[in-house]
Short mmCIF file of C-alpha atoms in Angstrom, two decimals:
data_model
loop_
_atom_site.label_atom_id
_atom_site.label_comp_id
_atom_site.label_asym_id
_atom_site.label_seq_id
_atom_site.Cartn_x
_atom_site.Cartn_y
_atom_site.Cartn_z
CA MET A 1 177.89 47.18 55.99
CA LYS A 2 176.35 50.35 54.63
CA THR A 3 173.72 48.40 52.72
CA VAL A 4 172.82 46.43 55.84
CA LYS A 5 172.52 49.65 57.80
CA ARG A 6 170.20 51.22 55.25
CA ASN A 7 168.02 48.09 55.25
CA GLY A 8 167.87 48.22 59.06
CA ILE A 9 166.63 51.81 58.96
CA GLY A 10 164.01 50.88 56.39
CA LEU A 11 162.81 48.01 58.54
CA LEU A 12 162.60 50.30 61.57
CA LEU A 13 160.49 52.81 59.60
CA ALA A 14 158.19 50.04 58.43
CA VAL A 15 157.68 48.84 62.01
CA MET A 16 156.93 52.40 63.15
CA ALA A 17 154.36 52.79 60.38
CA LEU A 18 152.76 49.53 61.44
CA LEU A 19 152.58 50.77 65.02
CA MET A 20 150.89 53.99 63.93
CA LEU A 21 148.35 52.29 61.67
CA GLY A 22 147.74 49.17 63.68
CA GLY A 23 147.63 50.32 67.32
CA CYS A 24 150.89 48.87 68.60
CA GLY A 25 150.89 46.13 66.00
CA GLN A 26 147.52 44.81 67.17
CA THR A 27 145.68 42.97 64.40
CA ALA A 28 142.51 42.05 66.35
CA SER A 29 139.96 44.75 67.06
CA PRO A 30 140.81 46.86 70.14
CA VAL A 31 137.06 47.17 70.77
CA GLU A 32 134.94 44.34 72.17
CA ILE A 33 131.20 44.93 71.69
CA VAL A 34 129.33 43.39 74.61
CA GLU A 35 125.77 44.62 73.95
CA LEU A 36 124.20 46.23 70.91
CA ASN A 37 120.52 47.15 70.48
CA VAL A 38 118.88 49.14 67.70
CA PHE A 39 115.43 50.69 68.10
CA SER A 40 113.07 53.09 66.32
CA VAL A 41 112.12 56.49 67.74
CA HIS A 42 108.86 58.02 66.47
CA GLY A 43 107.40 61.48 66.71
CA ASP A 44 109.01 64.71 65.53
CA GLY A 45 111.23 63.30 62.76
CA GLU A 46 111.72 59.57 63.01
CA LYS A 47 115.08 58.37 64.28
CA ILE A 48 117.01 55.18 64.74
CA GLY A 49 118.54 54.77 68.18
CA PHE A 50 121.64 52.72 68.97
CA PHE A 51 122.54 51.35 72.38
CA ILE A 52 126.09 50.06 72.43
CA LYS A 53 128.28 48.85 75.26
CA TRP A 54 131.90 48.23 74.34
CA LYS A 55 135.22 47.67 76.10
CA ASN A 56 138.74 48.84 75.26
CA VAL A 57 140.69 45.56 74.99
CA SER A 58 143.89 47.08 73.58
CA ARG A 59 147.11 46.63 75.51
CA ASP A 60 148.08 50.25 76.11
CA LYS A 61 146.03 52.62 73.93
CA VAL A 62 143.39 55.15 75.00
CA ILE A 63 140.41 55.20 72.60
CA ASP A 64 138.59 58.43 71.76
CA THR A 65 136.63 57.47 68.61
CA VAL A 66 135.00 54.30 67.32
CA ILE A 67 133.69 54.20 63.75
CA LEU A 68 131.01 51.69 62.86
CA SER A 69 130.26 50.47 59.37
CA VAL A 70 126.52 49.90 59.03
CA ARG A 71 124.72 48.10 56.23
CA SER A 72 120.96 47.80 55.93
CA ASP A 73 119.07 44.66 54.99
CA SER A 74 117.19 46.71 52.39
CA GLY A 75 120.27 47.79 50.41
CA ASN A 76 123.97 47.25 49.82
CA GLN A 77 125.19 50.79 50.35
CA PRO A 78 126.93 50.99 53.76
CA PHE A 79 127.19 54.11 55.90
CA GLU A 80 129.31 55.09 58.87
CA CYS A 81 128.49 56.09 62.45
CA GLN A 82 131.10 57.79 64.61
CA ILE A 83 131.06 57.34 68.38
CA PHE A 84 133.08 59.96 70.24
CA GLU A 85 134.48 59.64 73.75
CA PRO A 86 136.14 63.05 74.38
CA ASP A 87 137.65 62.00 77.72
CA GLY A 88 139.11 58.81 76.26
CA ILE A 89 138.51 55.20 77.28
CA ARG A 90 141.54 53.55 78.86
CA PRO A 91 142.45 49.87 78.40
CA GLY A 92 140.17 47.54 80.32
CA LEU A 93 137.41 50.15 80.75
CA TRP A 94 133.89 50.46 79.28
CA ASN A 95 132.55 53.32 77.18
CA ASN A 96 130.72 56.17 78.92
CA ASP A 97 128.13 57.16 76.29
CA HIS A 98 125.94 54.22 75.39
CA LEU A 99 123.24 55.89 73.29
CA PHE A 100 123.33 57.80 70.02
CA PHE A 101 120.72 58.58 67.38
CA MET A 102 120.41 59.14 63.64
CA TYR A 103 117.52 60.64 61.72
CA THR A 104 116.20 58.12 59.21
CA TYR A 105 116.64 60.65 56.38
CA GLU A 106 120.40 60.51 57.05
CA MET A 107 120.44 56.81 56.19
CA PRO A 108 120.67 55.50 52.62
CA GLN A 109 117.80 53.10 53.34
CA GLN A 110 115.00 54.48 55.54
CA ASP A 111 112.90 51.35 55.94
CA ALA A 112 115.52 49.06 57.45
CA LYS A 113 114.26 46.11 59.47
CA ALA A 114 117.75 44.85 60.41
CA LEU A 115 121.28 46.28 60.34
CA SER A 116 124.67 44.62 59.91
CA ILE A 117 127.16 46.49 62.11
CA ALA A 118 130.93 46.14 62.41
CA VAL A 119 133.77 48.19 63.92
CA SER A 120 135.62 49.56 60.90
CA GLU A 121 138.06 51.95 62.56
CA VAL A 122 139.30 52.94 66.02
CA CYS A 123 141.13 56.18 66.75
CA PHE A 124 143.47 56.61 69.72
CA THR A 125 144.37 59.72 71.68
CA ASP A 126 148.00 59.54 70.52
CA GLY A 127 146.93 60.08 66.91
CA SER A 128 147.27 56.47 65.78
CA ARG A 129 144.41 54.34 64.56
CA TRP A 130 143.33 50.77 63.93
CA GLU A 131 141.58 49.73 60.72
CA ALA A 132 139.56 46.57 60.32
CA SER A 133 140.43 43.87 57.83
CA GLU A 134 137.90 42.15 55.64
CA ARG A 135 137.92 39.24 58.08
CA GLU A 136 136.04 41.27 60.74
CA GLN A 137 132.64 39.65 61.31
CA PRO A 138 129.69 42.09 61.54
CA ILE A 139 126.91 41.81 64.10
CA LEU A 140 123.39 41.41 62.69
CA VAL A 141 120.88 43.42 64.76
CA GLU A 142 117.11 43.56 64.20
CA VAL A 143 115.54 47.01 64.61
CA ASP A 144 113.31 46.87 67.73
CA GLY A 145 114.52 43.30 68.07
CA HIS A 146 115.40 43.30 71.78
CA LYS A 147 111.99 43.00 73.41
CA GLY A 148 111.45 43.44 77.13
CA GLU A 149 110.17 40.48 79.11
CA GLY A 150 108.23 40.47 82.35
CA GLU A 151 106.20 43.28 83.90
CA PHE A 152 105.63 46.27 81.62
CA PRO A 153 107.67 49.08 83.23
CA ALA A 154 105.25 52.00 82.82
CA ARG A 155 102.18 52.17 85.08
CA LEU A 156 99.60 54.74 83.97
CA HIS A 157 97.70 56.60 86.72
CA SER A 158 95.73 59.47 85.18
CA ALA A 159 95.31 61.58 82.07
CA CYS A 160 93.26 64.43 80.60
CA PHE A 161 92.96 66.31 77.30
CA TYR A 162 92.43 70.05 77.09
CA GLU A 163 92.96 72.84 74.58
CA ASP A 164 96.15 74.87 74.79
CA ILE A 165 94.49 78.24 74.23
CA GLU A 166 97.05 80.30 76.15
CA ASN A 167 100.09 79.17 74.16
CA SER A 168 98.30 78.64 70.84
CA PRO A 169 95.84 81.52 70.39
CA SER A 170 96.00 81.46 66.58
CA TYR A 171 95.04 77.81 66.09
CA ARG A 172 93.44 75.00 68.08
CA SER A 173 96.02 72.91 69.89
CA LEU A 174 95.68 70.17 72.46
CA LYS A 175 97.65 69.20 75.54
CA LEU A 176 97.83 65.79 77.14
CA GLN A 177 98.33 65.94 80.90
CA VAL A 178 99.49 62.49 81.92
CA ASP A 179 100.78 60.85 85.09
CA TRP A 180 102.63 57.52 85.07
CA THR A 181 105.42 55.75 86.96
CA ASN A 182 108.53 53.99 85.70
CA THR A 183 108.35 50.83 87.80
CA SER A 184 111.74 49.50 86.67
CA GLU A 185 114.32 49.40 89.46
CA THR A 186 117.30 49.62 87.08
CA ASN A 187 116.64 51.37 83.76
CA SER A 188 115.36 54.80 82.78
CA ILE A 189 112.65 55.28 80.16
CA ILE A 190 113.77 57.40 77.19
CA ASP A 191 110.83 57.07 74.80
CA VAL A 192 107.10 56.48 75.25
CA MET A 193 104.26 55.94 72.79
CA TYR A 194 100.63 56.47 73.78
CA LYS A 195 97.71 54.72 72.13
CA ILE A 196 94.66 57.00 71.79
CA THR A 197 91.35 55.56 70.63
CA GLY A 198 88.43 57.90 69.91
CA LYS A 199 84.94 56.53 70.52
CA SER A 200 82.23 57.79 68.16
CA ILE A 201 78.98 56.63 66.60
CA ASP A 202 80.90 55.86 63.40
CA GLY A 203 83.27 53.46 65.15
CA ASN A 204 86.66 53.61 66.80
CA ASP A 205 89.65 55.49 65.41
CA THR A 206 93.08 54.80 66.87
CA ILE A 207 96.12 57.06 66.61
CA TYR A 208 99.49 57.02 68.34
CA PHE A 209 101.41 59.86 69.95
CA SER A 210 105.08 59.56 70.87
CA SER A 211 107.36 61.50 73.21
CA HIS A 212 111.13 61.13 73.06
CA PHE A 213 112.86 62.58 76.11
CA SER A 214 116.08 64.56 76.09
CA LEU A 215 118.90 63.34 78.34
CA ASP A 216 117.87 65.72 81.14
CA ASP A 217 114.25 64.52 81.00
CA TRP A 218 114.75 60.76 81.12
CA VAL A 219 112.27 59.13 83.49
CA SER A 220 114.68 57.44 85.85
CA ALA A 221 114.11 54.10 87.57
CA SER A 222 111.31 54.06 90.19
CA SER A 223 110.27 57.66 89.46
CA ASP A 224 107.23 59.50 88.09
CA TYR A 225 106.38 61.33 84.90
CA ASN A 226 103.73 63.99 85.49
CA LYS A 227 103.82 66.67 82.81
CA ASN A 228 101.84 68.41 80.10
CA ASP A 229 102.73 67.23 76.59
CA ILE A 230 101.74 69.50 73.71
CA LEU A 231 100.41 67.19 71.02
CA ASP A 232 101.95 67.70 67.60
CA TRP A 233 99.88 69.50 64.99
CA SER A 234 98.83 66.38 63.08
CA THR A 235 97.71 64.53 66.23
CA SER A 236 95.81 67.59 67.54
CA SER A 237 94.10 68.04 64.18
CA VAL A 238 92.96 64.43 64.05
CA LEU A 239 91.57 64.49 67.60
CA LEU A 240 89.77 67.82 67.11
CA GLU A 241 88.23 66.72 63.82
CA ARG A 242 86.82 63.48 65.25
CA ASP A 243 83.12 63.54 66.10
CA SER A 244 83.72 62.14 69.57
CA SER A 245 84.50 63.42 73.04
CA ILE A 246 85.38 60.10 74.71
CA TYR A 247 88.85 58.65 74.30
CA GLU A 248 90.65 55.66 75.69
CA LEU A 249 94.32 56.21 76.41
CA SER A 250 97.03 53.71 77.28
CA ILE A 251 100.80 53.47 77.10
CA TRP A 252 101.41 51.22 74.13
CA ARG A 253 105.21 51.08 74.02
CA VAL A 254 108.29 52.33 75.87
CA VAL A 255 112.02 52.15 75.18
CA ASP A 256 114.37 51.98 78.14
CA SER A 257 117.90 53.33 78.49
CA LYS A 258 119.41 50.05 77.26
CA GLY A 259 117.51 50.26 73.99
CA ILE A 260 115.11 47.50 75.05
CA VAL A 261 111.64 47.86 73.52
CA TRP A 262 108.70 47.08 75.78
CA GLU A 263 105.27 46.49 74.24
CA ASN A 264 102.32 46.63 76.62
CA PRO A 265 100.48 43.28 76.63
CA ASP A 266 97.54 44.96 78.39
CA SER A 267 97.27 48.13 76.28
CA ASP A 268 93.53 47.51 75.82
CA SER A 269 93.08 48.15 79.55
CA ALA A 270 92.97 51.90 79.02
CA ILE A 271 91.94 55.02 80.90
CA LYS A 272 88.74 56.68 79.71
CA VAL A 273 89.30 60.38 79.04
CA VAL A 274 86.62 62.94 78.13
CA MET A 275 87.80 65.91 76.10
CA ARG A 276 87.69 68.99 78.37
CA GLY A 277 85.95 66.80 80.94
CA LYS A 278 86.77 64.87 84.09
CA LYS A 279 90.33 63.69 84.44
CA GLY A 280 90.63 59.99 83.64
CA PHE A 281 92.07 57.62 86.26
CA ALA A 282 93.16 54.00 86.38
CA PHE A 283 90.63 52.46 88.75
CA ASP A 284 91.18 49.29 90.76
CA SER A 285 88.01 47.38 91.58
CA ALA A 286 89.83 45.33 94.22
CA SER A 287 91.65 47.95 96.27
CA SER A 288 92.64 46.38 99.58
CA ASN A 289 94.11 49.47 101.26
CA ALA A 290 92.64 49.31 104.77
CA SER A 291 93.12 53.04 105.43
CA VAL A 292 91.25 53.91 102.21
CA GLN A 293 88.42 51.53 103.06
CA GLU A 294 88.10 53.15 106.48
CA LEU A 295 87.89 56.56 104.79
CA ILE A 296 85.13 55.31 102.47
CA GLY A 297 83.24 54.17 105.56
CA ARG A 298 83.63 57.57 107.27
CA ILE A 299 82.42 59.36 104.12
CA ALA A 300 79.35 57.10 104.02
CA GLU A 301 78.57 57.98 107.64
CA GLU A 302 78.94 61.71 107.10
CA THR A 303 76.91 61.80 103.85
CA GLU A 304 74.10 59.89 105.56
CA LYS A 305 74.00 62.60 108.25
CA GLN A 306 73.63 65.20 105.50
CA GLY A 307 70.94 63.25 103.66
CA LEU A 308 73.19 62.34 100.74
CA ASP A 309 73.62 58.95 99.09
CA LEU A 310 76.76 58.89 96.94
CA GLY A 311 76.83 55.14 96.47
CA VAL A 312 80.02 53.07 96.17
CA PRO A 313 83.03 54.83 94.64
CA GLU A 314 85.55 53.65 92.10
CA VAL A 315 89.03 53.70 93.65
CA SER A 316 92.32 54.79 92.08
CA VAL A 317 95.44 54.50 94.24
CA LYS A 318 98.88 55.79 93.37
CA GLU A 319 101.10 54.16 95.95
CA GLN A 320 102.70 56.53 98.48
CA ASP A 321 101.12 59.52 96.72
CA TYR A 322 97.33 59.87 96.53
CA CYS A 323 93.97 58.12 96.36
CA LEU A 324 91.07 59.27 94.15
CA LEU A 325 87.52 58.22 95.03
CA ARG A 326 85.09 58.69 92.13
CA TYR A 327 81.41 58.66 92.94
CA ALA A 328 78.71 59.25 90.30
CA ASP A 329 79.05 63.06 90.31
CA VAL A 330 81.69 63.62 92.98
CA ASP A 331 85.47 63.16 93.09
CA VAL A 332 87.39 63.10 96.39
CA ARG A 333 91.18 63.13 96.46
CA VAL A 334 93.30 62.48 99.57
CA GLU A 335 97.06 62.20 99.98
CA LEU A 336 98.84 59.01 101.07
CA SER A 337 101.87 58.59 103.33
CA LYS A 338 104.93 56.42 102.63
CA ASP A 339 103.02 53.64 104.39
CA ASN A 340 99.98 54.28 102.13
CA GLU A 341 97.97 55.63 105.06
CA VAL A 342 95.48 58.42 104.33
CA TYR A 343 96.90 61.75 105.49
CA PRO A 344 94.38 63.36 107.91
CA HIS A 345 95.13 66.95 106.90
CA SER A 346 94.39 67.39 103.18
CA VAL A 347 91.30 66.87 101.01
CA ARG A 348 90.20 67.94 97.53
CA LEU A 349 86.61 67.81 96.34
CA ALA A 350 85.02 68.16 92.89
CA CYS A 351 81.24 68.15 92.40
CA TYR A 352 79.94 67.83 88.82
CA LEU A 353 76.48 69.15 88.04
CA PRO A 354 75.03 67.62 84.84
CA PRO A 355 74.31 69.94 81.89
CA SER A 356 70.91 71.62 82.22
CA ASP A 357 68.55 74.06 80.50
CA MET A 358 68.01 75.88 83.80
CA GLU A 359 68.67 79.58 84.06
CA PRO A 360 72.21 80.34 85.30
CA GLU A 361 71.20 81.66 88.74
CA PRO A 362 69.10 78.69 89.96
CA TYR A 363 71.58 76.32 88.27
CA LEU A 364 74.46 77.73 90.29
CA GLN A 365 72.33 77.82 93.43
CA GLU A 366 71.70 74.09 93.03
CA LEU A 367 75.45 73.49 92.76
CA GLU A 368 76.17 75.60 95.83
CA LYS A 369 73.54 73.79 97.88
CA LYS A 370 75.15 70.44 97.09
CA MET A 371 78.63 71.83 97.74
CA GLU A 372 77.58 73.02 101.20
CA SER A 373 76.76 69.48 102.28
CA LEU A 374 79.81 67.98 100.59
CA ARG A 375 82.24 70.43 102.20
CA ILE A 376 81.05 69.38 105.65
CA CYS A 377 81.05 65.66 104.81
CA MET A 378 84.52 65.49 103.28
CA CYS A 379 86.22 67.78 105.79
CA ALA A 380 84.72 65.86 108.69
CA ALA A 381 85.67 62.49 107.15
CA VAL A 382 89.25 63.41 106.20
CA LEU A 383 90.55 66.20 108.46
CA THR A 384 90.61 63.99 111.53
CA ASP A 385 93.63 65.69 113.12
CA LEU A 386 91.32 68.66 113.85
CA PRO A 387 88.58 68.49 116.51
CA TYR A 388 85.45 67.08 114.89
CA THR A 389 83.10 69.69 116.35
CA GLU A 390 85.40 72.50 115.19
CA VAL A 391 85.42 71.19 111.61
CA ILE A 392 81.61 70.97 111.49
CA GLU A 393 81.18 74.42 113.06
CA LYS A 394 83.79 76.25 110.95
CA VAL A 395 82.74 74.74 107.62
CA ASP A 396 79.05 75.29 108.37
CA GLN A 397 79.77 78.92 109.24
CA TYR A 398 81.64 79.38 105.94
CA ASN A 399 78.76 77.75 104.02
CA HIS A 400 76.20 80.22 105.35
CA ASP A 401 78.30 83.39 105.44
CA HIS A 402 80.99 83.02 102.78
CA ASP A 403 79.82 86.19 101.02
CA ASP A 404 81.27 87.92 104.08
CA ILE A 405 83.71 85.24 105.33
CA LYS A 406 86.36 84.76 102.64
CA ARG A 407 88.12 81.80 104.22
CA ILE A 408 87.76 79.04 106.78
CA GLU A 409 89.72 79.95 109.91
CA PHE A 410 90.64 76.70 111.64
CA SER A 411 92.44 76.91 114.97
CA ASP A 412 95.49 75.34 113.29
CA THR A 413 96.66 78.33 111.25
CA TRP A 414 98.71 76.13 108.89
CA TYR A 415 95.48 75.16 107.11
CA ASN A 416 94.68 76.79 103.77
CA PHE A 417 91.66 76.41 101.55
CA GLY A 418 90.38 77.18 98.06
CA ASP A 419 86.98 77.35 96.39
CA GLY A 420 85.96 77.81 92.74
CA ILE A 421 83.52 77.03 89.91
CA PHE A 422 84.56 75.71 86.50
CA LEU A 423 83.00 74.43 83.27
CA TYR A 424 83.43 70.87 82.06
CA ASP A 425 82.12 68.67 79.21
CA ASP A 426 80.27 65.42 79.82
CA GLU A 427 80.56 62.26 77.71
CA GLU A 428 78.12 63.63 75.11
CA GLY A 429 80.11 66.84 74.75
CA GLU A 430 77.50 68.92 76.62
CA THR A 431 78.77 71.57 79.05
CA GLY A 432 78.04 71.49 82.76
CA VAL A 433 79.46 73.21 85.84
CA CYS A 434 81.84 71.85 88.43
CA GLY A 435 82.39 73.11 91.95
CA MET A 436 85.85 72.54 93.41
CA PHE A 437 86.96 72.84 97.01
CA THR A 438 90.20 72.06 98.79
CA ALA A 439 91.31 72.31 102.40
CA GLY A 440 94.49 71.28 104.12
CA LYS A 441 98.01 72.12 105.13
CA GLY A 442 100.54 73.56 102.72
CA CYS A 443 100.16 74.80 99.16
CA LEU A 444 96.87 73.58 97.71
CA VAL A 445 95.69 73.11 94.14
CA LEU A 446 92.04 73.04 93.10
CA GLY A 447 90.78 69.94 91.42
CA PRO A 448 91.58 66.21 91.57
#
């Protein structure tokens, strides 16, 4: 009897050990991987990104750590990745954190094209763990292998290059000011790569610039990205050393929040950008916005009254935001409503005078003379919620007396205005002057 009792205790201890090591005696993996994508992240230190969606399929254990065994196609030495879920994932629930990243220098093989990934260990909140057997089948995943299909989710609107003198006084640095929209209705964009092609007499040189966004800066579904990106030192150096001032910029690739890699099939349809010059816009030769076409007609009528012939403009429309009309030497920006109607109470104007050998005083007088006519034309054509005769009278009075009259005083006191002169470079790199004017309700910014 005593021997039987001792054997019973030994058996009980063995069962308890099995429970601790095997997650309640479970031999199959307590983690079911539903989706797994691997993608490359370029820029400041290349990384490999992992998107993983898994489910806790254990009977009664809460998971707080999943350990993956990863093997590269370019070598036999495996490495481990730990995925932490501090709040724990209960049975039947999905993981909360789907994305994690590794620097390529942390990997035994840095040029991997595909990875073999398997769950090697699972840790539970009660201190027990599950370890995989040799029978566990790994998942083979190609790096950048999950390609997006359908419409490319990033729509580029405008861009410009300029030197970052204020923040980089000791060396020449460039900023890229870019405006684009994530058109996806479901996924954020977490990584973007721009294609920049410099045009010079020696041919075309193409470089790529990448931005990887932190969690707080993801470009969420159906939202805009409109920021200044400081180009890294190597990219700035290449652009500044090129003997060209004209660049073509497009969005070449994006990665969304599911690790899906989208490559732009129309990346050759790029925005033309002049270094330190006019802002580049995506123009649409077939704009059918009736409100915009009516505005173009009103501008033509007003310029004819002033003896100006601006010709037919190129049109760039950012839906529910703004419209930019680009004539030969004049830009006009108006704001659009949620119905894409032109707002009748805000206009921005930029007039570009070509580079000249004229003396500064007559050169600036020529600019001011042209600005006088344009102020009247654009205010009369756009600010239609004000009485027409008042607009003509007030702007004309400012034109002739603005050495004494510092602002336009419309009867609607909510209107503000701004006026200024700036330098710009043309497509040959020669410097000209640009007059900018804005009038409208609210806080106004000079320039298109």
